[in-house]
Amino acid sequence: MNVNKKNQKGLKGILSAAVICGALSLFQVSCLSEYAPGQYYTFSGETVATFLENNSEDFSNFIYVLKNAEHPLWGEMQTYGTYTCFAPVNSGWDSIFKQYKVSSVDQLTPIQCDSIAMTHIVDKLCYTSELNSGDALPYSNKLDQSLLYSCVMDTLYPGTDSARVKPFYQINNMSGLIALDDTVQNGVVHVVNKVILPSNEFLPIAMKSDSTIRIFLSALEMTKLNQDLLKFQDDSYQWTASARLDSCIKGVTYSTGSETETAYWPEKRLFKFTVFAEKDAVFQKNNINSVEDLIEYAKGVYGSGEGVADDDYSNPQHPLYKFVAYHILPEQMAYNEFNVSQEDIVANFVARDYLDIEDFFETLLPHSILRISSPKDPDADSTMGVFINRKGVLPNLEFRGIEIERGTAHTSKNGIYHYIDDILKYDDETRNEVLNCRIRIDAMTLSPDFINCKNANGGRGVLHQDGTRTSMGMRRGYITNFVTGQSTAVYVRKRDKYFSSYQGDDLSMKGIYDLTFKLPPVPKSGTYEVRLGFFAMKSRGVIQLFFGEAVPGQEIDPNDLNPVGIPLDMRIIPTDPKIGHIKDSELNDDPEQISAYDKAMRSRGYMKGIACYASSGTTLRDQNEVQQGDGSLSGEIRRILVTQYLNCNQDYYIRARQILDNPNAEFQFDYMELVPKNIYAGAIPEDIY
């Protein structure tokens, strides 16, 4: 291949990855000239297709599969668009030939060509300079599967006085990047040394080949939870370009105050999963040397299971079933997707000495949640890692939690599994101590469908890039944990670090909307305060809120829920006397005055926004009167919905019904809070974060 000139964007990616791999002190720039990823080249005026053709001696195999695929992929690579292409060189095809039992590329069928080609193409720009080792690419490939980016540091010239290392960048832990971030007219090309094998195996099948997790795999199979992971696409979800309103027509627009966005409905509904797996070595450190030992351990955590036979492992009441089910999430989450991105952490979480960035996720164990945190590094503007069920902040750490190992994720057709460094369990200590906290869950986390069906148009965690704003529309009847009325439109907005909402995204409803959604489970029974976080604006609606519980074993009937207070007018901004929001700075930051005004707001059923997240340098707590582009005012606020005893084994629901006769009025849904009484009314006042 000819090398025209180095790409500075690619060089930035190498340096950042070297830091993350912990080897900056050893890294010497001179080794770039001795190792392939130091070679970058930019071809102005070329498309992906002409880039490949101009280097056909290296990419003739890949050109063949693009031209012979069932989908018109070669034509797409020739035309306008924004594509990311991972182009495998001809010398890296042995593994795919072995997988398909052929000896040359011209023996591949059109279906096989299609699978190979679509594995290597993403319909959005992805530069490696914007990734960290262990990250998933922000967008799936054309097969709706995640691609994982990782860095391995290898030592050069061992035994010399000055050890030198080389960075080795991989996709899905298999295909090495040998040229990065080559910009072309319709996207970016990354050259890889091996074909990225299509992830055609379902998650439990992919896990079976991992000899390091034999005990966990035995438990997964004995409980038959592996069979629950053998699904990928909802065949009942029909997409047609001519569908109307609650179906899937593209190009629906709606107002967001001073701006307009276009919503695109996903063409598929996908089922994906995340599994946290202990290696055998982790179990063995705890004297668990076999699945039989694990069963006895699970009995100690979950009890023996009243009325359950010892060998009825697939019974949801069996302790082994409970143990395994708590390790599985009904959505696919890569290492960098559990919490807000690194860039957002640095820019927007301003109170990082007081709390960790975290979110809460339901597992396949009924009425259980995981608390997943990204604790700050006290010595740097970064995180220390990602932990499950951690509590406290250094140096006052109460529970360390269980660390998700970075850079070890394994991807499959319908999910990802991660190694964890200790035994994960939902025991009394976890429920009563670790999760005895203010549970704040982003609205985008309330349904796995907001996560699993994300694409370039939107979904939880998808970042807004410069250009036309788009969102993801959610089709009525296909949103887990949500029931929506006939005229309800639901939109999942992209994350924008300058957007005035918690974690920079929100769930928006439009129309004469009527939706009912399930709350996350509480870890222990007791009295809780249930709060709704939202951004008030003149384009919002007026909603009647309802609250109640479902009859066990039955689907929720929204009409069974009870109304909560008077209707909530989301057009009233926080400084209105009915709410009474005054900035702390306007009270001279006097603790006594601040406390008095906060109590006065609570007596009216409101609280200021949270102080931990900021937009454009101002925390949501201070955004009580923000001027929009059209001159109107808006502001972030919390509404206390109910204070009620909640049973940890019961499902609770909230219904929000628009009472204005205005199909353009919106419900901007930011986050929910479930706060136990010992937090909101404890001896130590609840903090502002």
XYZ file of C-alpha atoms in Angstrom:
689
model
C 0.000 0.000 0.000
C 1.110 3.502 -0.709
C 1.411 5.833 2.278
C 0.674 9.432 1.337
C 0.713 11.259 4.654
C 0.137 10.722 8.338
C -3.259 11.421 9.822
C -3.042 13.451 13.031
C -6.438 12.195 14.179
C -5.066 8.661 14.094
C -1.931 9.687 15.994
C -4.126 11.185 18.715
C -5.910 7.854 19.005
C -2.638 5.987 19.450
C -1.432 8.289 22.194
C -4.710 8.178 24.107
C -4.861 4.413 23.866
C -1.295 4.152 25.098
C -2.189 6.154 28.185
C -5.184 3.939 28.878
C -3.106 0.826 28.558
C -0.883 2.209 31.285
C 2.253 2.401 29.222
C 2.791 6.036 28.376
C 6.024 6.171 30.349
C 7.380 3.339 28.198
C 5.967 4.458 24.875
C 8.452 5.969 22.457
C 7.253 7.710 19.334
C 10.173 6.303 17.387
C 8.563 2.872 17.451
C 5.717 4.205 15.313
C 7.886 3.899 12.250
C 8.555 0.262 13.149
C 4.943 -0.779 13.698
C 2.029 -0.707 11.278
C -0.496 1.382 13.275
C 1.902 4.288 12.931
C 1.115 4.383 9.232
C -1.806 6.621 8.231
C -2.886 7.997 4.937
C -5.562 10.361 3.722
C -6.906 10.237 0.176
C -8.846 13.411 -0.588
C -11.601 13.021 -3.169
C -11.971 9.257 -2.775
C -14.995 7.273 -1.652
C -14.691 4.053 0.331
C -15.056 2.148 -2.946
C -12.323 4.042 -4.807
C -10.061 3.811 -1.760
C -10.364 0.026 -1.965
C -9.932 -0.034 -5.738
C -6.844 2.170 -5.595
C -5.343 -0.457 -3.277
C -6.923 -3.496 -4.932
C -3.780 -5.580 -4.520
C -4.540 -5.560 -0.784
C -8.348 -5.520 -0.809
C -9.465 -7.613 -3.812
C -11.116 -10.201 -1.521
C -13.098 -7.550 0.300
C -14.064 -5.864 -2.974
C -15.386 -9.222 -4.182
C -17.665 -9.769 -1.171
C -18.961 -6.185 -1.372
C -19.830 -6.606 -5.043
C -21.362 -10.066 -4.630
C -23.346 -9.502 -1.429
C -27.136 -9.790 -1.492
C -27.475 -6.165 -0.428
C -26.150 -3.443 -2.792
C -23.213 -2.681 -0.513
C -20.721 -1.858 -3.242
C -23.084 0.793 -4.577
C -23.389 2.313 -1.103
C -19.613 2.522 -0.791
C -19.538 4.474 -4.069
C -22.154 7.045 -3.101
C -22.694 9.894 -0.682
C -23.081 8.928 2.968
C -21.264 8.651 6.272
C -19.802 5.163 6.562
C -17.146 3.544 8.678
C -15.474 0.660 6.883
C -13.095 -1.854 8.460
C -11.252 -3.139 5.408
C -9.474 -6.512 5.830
C -6.343 -7.107 3.779
C -6.115 -10.200 1.570
C -3.651 -11.942 3.873
C -6.188 -12.035 6.693
C -8.887 -14.294 5.244
C -7.786 -17.753 6.394
C -10.083 -17.793 9.424
C -13.199 -16.927 7.435
C -12.337 -19.481 4.739
C -12.016 -22.084 7.488
C -15.333 -21.039 9.045
C -17.193 -21.382 5.741
C -15.120 -24.383 4.560
C -13.947 -22.797 1.328
C -10.504 -22.218 -0.129
C -11.043 -18.921 -1.945
C -13.311 -15.898 -1.896
C -15.069 -16.793 -5.153
C -16.502 -19.924 -3.463
C -18.524 -17.833 -0.994
C -22.286 -17.616 -1.530
C -24.065 -14.228 -1.811
C -25.508 -14.759 1.687
C -22.033 -15.412 3.093
C -20.654 -12.367 1.262
C -23.472 -10.318 2.722
C -22.707 -11.420 6.282
C -18.979 -10.771 5.933
C -19.393 -7.361 4.298
C -22.077 -6.097 6.703
C -19.923 -7.092 9.681
C -17.298 -4.591 8.509
C -19.530 -1.567 7.815
C -21.112 0.939 10.194
C -23.598 3.534 8.916
C -21.991 6.356 10.895
C -18.555 7.894 11.394
C -16.437 6.213 14.078
C -12.910 7.536 14.633
C -10.588 5.519 16.856
C -9.296 8.766 18.336
C -12.682 9.106 20.047
C -12.525 5.660 21.656
C -10.884 4.227 24.736
C -9.621 0.683 25.130
C -12.506 -1.534 26.163
C -15.136 0.644 24.470
C -17.799 -0.478 22.078
C -18.151 1.585 18.955
C -21.007 4.047 19.507
C -22.985 2.500 16.642
C -23.658 -1.111 15.656
C -22.598 -2.550 12.319
C -25.053 -3.366 9.551
C -25.873 -6.663 11.259
C -27.031 -4.746 14.362
C -24.090 -6.147 16.302
C -21.588 -4.315 18.479
C -17.921 -3.987 17.615
C -15.502 -3.765 20.539
C -12.287 -1.735 20.431
C -9.353 -2.767 22.617
C -5.660 -2.063 23.046
C -2.945 -4.524 24.002
C 0.569 -3.354 24.852
C 3.374 -5.669 23.753
C 6.995 -5.205 24.825
C 9.621 -4.705 22.147
C 13.235 -5.754 22.628
C 12.896 -7.325 26.121
C 16.012 -7.200 28.246
C 17.300 -3.941 26.862
C 18.162 -1.044 29.132
C 15.136 0.941 27.972
C 12.145 -1.307 27.443
C 9.940 -0.216 24.590
C 6.357 -1.180 23.928
C 4.110 -1.215 20.934
C 0.350 -0.651 21.029
C -1.788 -3.273 19.326
C -5.364 -2.211 18.577
C -8.041 -4.795 17.934
C -11.681 -5.096 16.946
C -13.566 -7.841 18.798
C -10.255 -9.065 20.249
C -9.352 -10.640 16.918
C -8.664 -8.184 14.099
C -5.687 -5.868 14.476
C -5.884 -2.313 13.173
C -2.960 -1.617 10.870
C -4.092 1.782 9.563
C -6.474 4.089 11.356
C -8.863 6.931 10.566
C -8.312 7.280 6.820
C -10.833 9.922 5.803
C -12.599 9.570 2.444
C -15.435 11.518 0.848
C -18.206 9.349 2.252
C -16.707 8.271 5.544
C -13.651 6.766 7.152
C -11.658 3.591 6.516
C -9.734 1.528 9.061
C -7.522 -1.246 7.692
C -7.504 -4.511 9.672
C -5.122 -7.439 9.389
C -7.828 -10.106 9.697
C -11.441 -10.490 8.721
C -13.741 -9.659 11.627
C -15.606 -12.935 11.982
C -19.371 -12.430 11.808
C -20.925 -12.893 15.251
C -23.427 -15.506 14.131
C -23.528 -17.364 17.439
C -26.012 -16.563 20.161
C -24.564 -15.474 23.468
C -24.720 -18.801 25.374
C -23.233 -20.637 22.398
C -20.370 -18.145 22.161
C -19.722 -18.532 25.898
C -19.424 -22.337 25.652
C -16.008 -22.094 24.045
C -14.608 -20.120 27.018
C -12.717 -22.594 29.218
C -12.182 -20.011 31.975
C -15.862 -19.900 33.051
C -16.791 -23.606 33.207
C -18.508 -23.459 36.614
C -20.681 -20.507 35.636
C -21.510 -22.114 32.284
C -22.623 -25.318 34.013
C -24.947 -23.290 36.239
C -26.279 -21.346 33.224
C -27.164 -24.566 31.428
C -28.598 -26.345 34.506
C -31.016 -23.461 35.138
C -31.943 -23.408 31.424
C -31.446 -19.658 31.459
C -29.175 -20.252 28.467
C -32.341 -20.998 26.487
C -33.770 -17.591 27.406
C -30.731 -16.054 25.709
C -31.435 -17.762 22.373
C -33.422 -14.959 20.796
C -32.488 -11.935 18.734
C -35.310 -10.452 16.664
C -39.021 -9.985 17.355
C -40.708 -11.493 14.303
C -44.044 -9.931 15.262
C -42.580 -6.467 14.717
C -43.485 -5.518 11.166
C -41.902 -2.500 9.488
C -43.296 -0.956 6.303
C -42.457 2.393 4.786
C -46.156 3.129 4.270
C -47.171 2.605 7.922
C -48.818 5.535 9.733
C -48.829 7.249 13.139
C -47.973 4.583 15.703
C -46.090 2.376 13.261
C -42.863 3.182 11.506
C -43.124 5.969 8.974
C -39.937 8.014 8.745
C -39.749 11.772 8.824
C -42.032 12.623 11.728
C -41.126 15.991 13.233
C -41.909 17.512 16.587
C -40.989 20.689 18.421
C -38.468 20.744 21.248
C -38.912 24.359 22.242
C -36.784 26.354 19.858
C -35.686 23.442 17.678
C -37.155 20.715 15.541
C -35.969 17.126 15.338
C -36.851 14.315 12.978
C -37.757 10.932 14.436
C -37.003 7.632 12.708
C -38.620 4.402 13.804
C -36.327 1.346 14.000
C -36.891 -1.197 11.265
C -36.390 -4.093 13.704
C -37.047 -4.874 17.321
C -34.062 -6.707 18.777
C -33.520 -8.724 21.942
C -30.035 -8.501 23.421
C -28.401 -9.381 26.734
C -25.481 -8.729 29.039
C -24.022 -11.474 31.235
C -21.602 -10.964 34.121
C -19.538 -14.126 34.593
C -17.093 -15.128 37.316
C -14.050 -17.013 36.115
C -13.389 -20.367 37.737
C -10.410 -18.774 39.474
C -12.718 -16.254 41.176
C -14.963 -19.031 42.446
C -11.977 -21.057 43.596
C -10.716 -18.164 45.723
C -13.997 -18.547 47.604
C -13.661 -22.351 47.937
C -16.120 -23.034 45.127
C -14.505 -25.676 42.958
C -17.525 -27.149 41.176
C -21.112 -26.349 40.282
C -22.156 -28.504 43.242
C -20.214 -26.168 45.501
C -21.900 -23.223 43.804
C -25.340 -24.689 44.521
C -24.514 -24.872 48.224
C -23.197 -21.310 48.103
C -26.418 -20.123 46.417
C -28.500 -21.812 49.137
C -26.598 -19.795 51.720
C -27.450 -16.568 49.886
C -31.015 -17.200 48.686
C -32.266 -19.985 50.966
C -33.132 -23.517 49.926
C -36.342 -22.517 48.100
C -39.495 -23.551 49.898
C -41.297 -26.388 48.117
C -38.650 -26.577 45.374
C -36.978 -29.903 44.638
C -33.205 -29.890 45.030
C -32.696 -30.758 41.366
C -35.393 -28.442 39.949
C -32.757 -25.960 38.835
C -34.947 -24.242 36.214
C -37.537 -23.275 38.823
C -37.318 -19.478 39.384
C -37.488 -20.159 43.129
C -34.425 -22.424 43.106
C -31.375 -20.735 44.673
C -29.125 -21.606 41.721
C -31.642 -20.065 39.313
C -31.764 -16.894 41.399
C -27.958 -16.753 41.516
C -27.582 -16.981 37.726
C -30.568 -14.752 36.896
C -29.036 -11.901 38.903
C -26.041 -12.042 36.526
C -28.106 -11.253 33.400
C -29.436 -7.962 32.041
C -32.122 -7.906 29.304
C -30.125 -5.375 27.282
C -26.694 -5.308 25.680
C -24.225 -3.087 27.518
C -20.568 -2.693 26.566
C -18.053 -1.432 29.126
C -18.473 2.222 28.141
C -22.262 2.101 27.913
C -23.311 1.567 31.543
C -22.837 5.216 32.493
C -22.341 8.475 30.625
C -19.276 8.692 28.436
C -15.853 9.790 29.571
C -16.249 13.132 27.803
C -19.569 13.771 29.523
C -18.107 12.811 32.893
C -15.388 15.434 32.662
C -17.593 18.136 31.173
C -20.825 17.758 33.073
C -20.485 15.975 36.408
C -19.245 18.884 38.479
C -19.717 17.481 41.983
C -17.410 14.547 41.557
C -15.990 14.753 45.070
C -19.415 13.885 46.443
C -20.763 11.001 44.403
C -20.037 8.475 41.698
C -21.725 8.530 38.327
C -24.161 5.641 38.338
C -27.366 4.114 37.042
C -29.603 1.226 38.112
C -30.563 -1.778 35.977
C -33.121 -4.527 36.434
C -31.872 -8.091 36.039
C -33.607 -11.322 35.027
C -34.058 -12.081 38.729
C -37.566 -10.720 39.416
C -37.661 -7.619 41.644
C -33.914 -7.073 41.671
C -31.615 -4.257 40.568
C -27.914 -3.664 40.012
C -26.213 -0.421 40.968
C -23.496 0.214 38.384
C -21.049 3.021 39.116
C -18.110 4.721 37.439
C -16.157 6.034 40.461
C -13.939 9.035 39.973
C -10.198 8.865 40.160
C -9.304 11.379 42.914
C -6.046 12.175 41.124
C -7.338 12.610 37.574
C -10.268 13.762 35.448
C -11.257 10.181 34.726
C -12.864 7.149 36.268
C -11.259 4.264 38.138
C -13.300 1.650 36.326
C -16.845 0.321 36.357
C -18.207 -1.389 39.471
C -21.363 -3.274 40.417
C -23.031 -2.560 43.773
C -20.486 -0.080 45.082
C -21.346 2.417 47.820
C -19.510 5.479 49.056
C -16.815 7.682 47.599
C -13.115 7.636 48.361
C -11.815 8.058 50.989
C -15.134 7.206 52.678
C -15.848 4.028 50.752
C -18.397 1.779 52.474
C -18.560 -1.102 49.971
C -15.970 -1.561 47.225
C -18.339 -3.449 44.972
C -17.412 -5.852 42.191
C -15.304 -4.588 39.316
C -16.194 -5.309 35.710
C -12.894 -6.188 34.067
C -11.986 -3.703 31.373
C -11.041 -4.830 27.895
C -12.198 -8.422 28.386
C -15.747 -8.213 27.007
C -16.794 -10.792 24.454
C -19.427 -9.989 21.860
C -21.884 -12.296 20.100
C -24.896 -12.060 17.805
C -27.252 -11.016 20.588
C -25.171 -9.797 23.477
C -21.987 -9.328 25.445
C -20.484 -11.040 28.465
C -18.042 -9.498 30.905
C -15.694 -11.000 33.474
C -16.138 -9.755 37.044
C -13.575 -9.933 39.824
C -15.739 -11.235 42.705
C -18.939 -13.172 43.319
C -22.094 -11.243 42.443
C -25.065 -11.849 44.722
C -28.321 -10.195 45.802
C -27.956 -10.932 49.503
C -29.270 -9.099 52.568
C -26.202 -6.852 52.750
C -26.652 -5.791 49.122
C -30.384 -5.157 49.502
C -30.368 -3.517 52.924
C -27.038 -1.652 52.931
C -25.486 -1.175 49.484
C -28.802 -0.314 47.807
C -30.102 1.690 50.745
C -29.627 4.885 48.786
C -31.335 7.411 46.556
C -32.163 5.365 43.477
C -31.997 7.733 40.522
C -32.640 6.039 37.222
C -32.503 7.768 33.865
C -35.745 7.542 31.892
C -33.781 6.006 29.025
C -32.876 3.046 31.256
C -36.463 2.147 32.159
C -36.949 -0.141 29.146
C -34.427 -2.442 27.451
C -36.015 -1.455 24.129
C -34.574 2.046 24.476
C -31.131 0.397 24.551
C -31.327 -2.677 22.318
C -32.832 -0.957 19.289
C -30.518 2.026 19.224
C -28.958 3.056 15.952
C -27.492 6.153 14.366
C -30.817 7.963 14.823
C -31.042 7.556 18.572
C -31.329 5.336 21.609
C -29.874 5.408 25.104
C -26.227 6.419 25.027
C -26.116 7.461 21.360
C -24.283 10.767 21.194
C -25.437 13.711 19.122
C -22.926 14.717 16.456
C -22.880 17.917 14.479
C -25.447 17.940 11.736
C -29.162 17.261 11.409
C -30.798 16.376 14.722
C -32.595 13.036 14.768
C -34.321 10.926 17.391
C -35.640 7.403 17.628
C -39.385 6.846 17.602
C -40.742 3.884 19.567
C -43.599 1.887 18.110
C -46.670 1.447 20.275
C -46.981 -2.034 21.763
C -43.277 -2.836 21.493
C -41.802 -1.091 24.533
C -41.057 -3.370 27.471
C -42.341 -1.941 30.790
C -44.471 0.655 28.948
C -48.128 0.762 27.916
C -49.023 3.629 25.580
C -52.343 4.956 24.347
C -53.457 5.023 20.733
C -52.444 8.648 20.104
C -49.200 8.573 22.107
C -45.908 9.166 20.295
C -42.737 8.205 22.183
C -39.308 9.531 21.209
C -35.865 8.649 22.544
C -33.558 11.630 22.191
C -29.824 11.455 21.644
C -27.365 12.405 24.352
C -25.990 15.920 24.082
C -23.588 17.149 26.743
C -24.980 20.679 26.415
C -28.591 19.577 26.774
C -30.299 20.602 30.031
C -31.266 17.202 31.366
C -29.699 14.543 33.549
C -27.053 12.685 31.510
C -27.883 14.899 28.525
C -30.837 12.922 27.161
C -34.538 12.421 27.742
C -37.617 10.502 26.762
C -40.196 12.714 25.037
C -43.896 12.090 24.481
C -46.155 13.978 22.116
C -49.803 13.960 21.119
C -52.807 13.551 23.404
C -50.546 11.121 25.185
C -51.414 8.519 27.762
C -48.626 6.252 28.915
C -48.083 3.900 31.837
C -44.656 2.647 32.862
C -43.253 0.299 35.485
C -40.965 1.643 38.202
C -37.718 -0.120 39.029
C -38.069 -2.477 42.027
C -37.057 -1.274 45.472
C -34.406 -3.439 47.196
C -36.167 -3.596 50.550
C -39.706 -2.879 51.720
C -40.345 0.456 53.394
C -41.596 4.007 52.915
C -40.262 5.736 49.813
C -40.610 9.123 48.179
C -41.253 8.799 44.450
C -40.088 11.765 42.349
C -40.241 12.807 38.719
C -37.468 14.912 37.167
C -38.352 17.010 34.114
C -37.575 20.249 32.289
C -40.420 22.789 32.360
C -41.064 24.717 29.140
C -43.960 26.482 27.433
C -44.267 23.675 24.843
C -44.967 21.087 27.555
C -48.340 19.727 28.482
C -50.503 19.411 31.574
C -50.649 15.863 32.891
C -52.695 13.962 35.423
C -50.498 11.458 37.218
C -51.656 8.105 38.582
C -49.911 5.590 40.830
C -50.580 2.011 41.852
C -49.552 -1.620 41.808
C -50.201 -4.501 39.477
C -52.107 -7.622 40.410
C -49.445 -10.359 40.674
C -49.345 -12.466 37.534
C -51.488 -10.054 35.491
C -50.702 -7.286 33.026
C -51.265 -3.798 34.322
C -54.564 -2.095 33.541
C -53.880 1.672 33.568
C -57.451 2.286 34.698
C -56.709 0.492 37.976
C -54.197 3.159 39.034
C -55.198 5.958 41.396
C -54.846 9.686 40.598
C -52.068 11.525 42.429
C -52.847 15.099 43.454
C -53.843 17.879 41.105
C -52.663 17.897 37.464
C -49.014 18.823 36.893
C -48.607 21.838 34.610
C -45.190 21.343 33.037
C -45.381 24.753 31.373
C -44.827 26.541 34.709
C -41.140 27.328 35.167
C -39.456 26.834 38.581
C -39.335 30.564 39.472
C -43.124 30.792 39.404
C -44.497 31.538 42.923
C -46.434 28.262 42.777
C -43.047 26.522 42.936
C -40.784 29.175 44.469
C -37.331 28.246 43.127
C -34.608 30.744 44.115
C -30.984 30.056 43.219
C -28.604 29.338 46.089
C -26.388 32.201 44.908
C -29.327 34.610 45.224
C -29.605 33.495 48.848
C -25.915 34.381 49.360
C -25.196 30.644 49.622
C -26.428 30.877 53.215
C -27.110 27.277 54.392
C -29.962 28.306 56.688
C -31.728 30.341 53.993
C -31.195 27.635 51.406
C -32.633 25.006 53.750
C -35.650 27.172 54.538
C -36.487 27.803 50.875
C -35.918 24.124 50.016
C -38.390 23.152 52.734
C -40.893 25.678 51.424
C -40.597 24.149 47.944
C -41.074 20.667 49.363
C -44.253 21.789 51.095
C -45.566 22.640 47.614
C -44.496 19.221 46.318
C -41.354 20.328 44.458
C -37.559 20.134 44.734
C -34.792 21.915 42.864
C -32.951 20.038 40.158
C -29.904 17.961 41.015
C -26.524 19.625 41.549
C -24.361 16.789 40.245
C -25.010 17.315 36.546
C -24.411 20.507 34.586
C -25.218 21.848 31.166
C -22.874 24.506 29.770
C -21.230 24.873 33.186
C -24.436 25.448 35.188
C -25.806 22.666 37.372
C -29.391 21.570 36.894
C -30.073 22.825 40.429
C -29.340 26.367 39.238
C -31.234 26.127 35.940
C -34.439 27.637 37.229
C -34.861 30.214 34.449
C -33.159 29.352 31.155
C -33.887 31.438 28.063
C -34.733 29.433 24.960
C -34.043 30.425 21.372
C -37.565 31.800 20.966
C -37.186 34.015 24.052
C -39.313 31.860 26.361
C -38.102 30.704 29.773
C -37.653 27.147 31.020
C -36.086 25.269 33.902
C -35.222 21.917 35.533
C -37.344 20.759 38.469
C -38.345 17.685 40.507
C -41.956 16.894 41.431
C -42.666 14.695 44.472
C -45.406 12.355 43.297
C -46.154 10.126 46.288
C -44.755 9.130 49.655
C -45.810 5.564 50.189
C -44.896 2.155 51.574
C -43.446 0.012 48.764
C -43.085 -3.760 48.897
C -39.819 -5.090 47.464
C -41.679 -8.018 45.835
C -44.346 -5.897 44.133
C -44.463 -4.078 40.786
C -45.543 -0.416 40.856
C -46.636 1.741 37.944
C -47.049 5.410 37.077
C -49.483 6.701 34.494
C -49.162 10.124 32.852
C -52.211 11.321 30.897
C -52.294 14.539 28.904
C -55.380 16.605 29.739
C -54.798 19.451 27.260
C -56.543 19.219 23.913
C -53.252 19.944 22.195
C -51.541 17.231 20.122
C -48.341 19.287 20.003
C -47.868 19.502 23.789
C -44.924 17.449 25.051
C -43.997 15.442 28.109
C -40.232 15.654 28.627
C -39.349 12.752 30.917
C -35.850 13.038 32.374
C -35.452 10.669 35.356
C -37.156 9.004 38.313
C -36.052 8.892 41.947
C -37.022 6.280 44.554
C -35.776 7.549 47.904
C -36.095 5.622 51.210
C -37.301 7.500 54.263
C -33.979 7.254 56.079
C -32.479 9.286 53.189
C -35.106 11.974 52.524
C -36.014 12.392 56.225
C -32.940 11.022 57.967
C -30.917 12.459 60.824
C -28.453 13.686 58.185
C -30.320 15.832 55.603
C -30.377 14.533 52.052
C -27.636 16.148 49.994
C -28.333 18.315 46.968
C -26.575 16.017 44.531
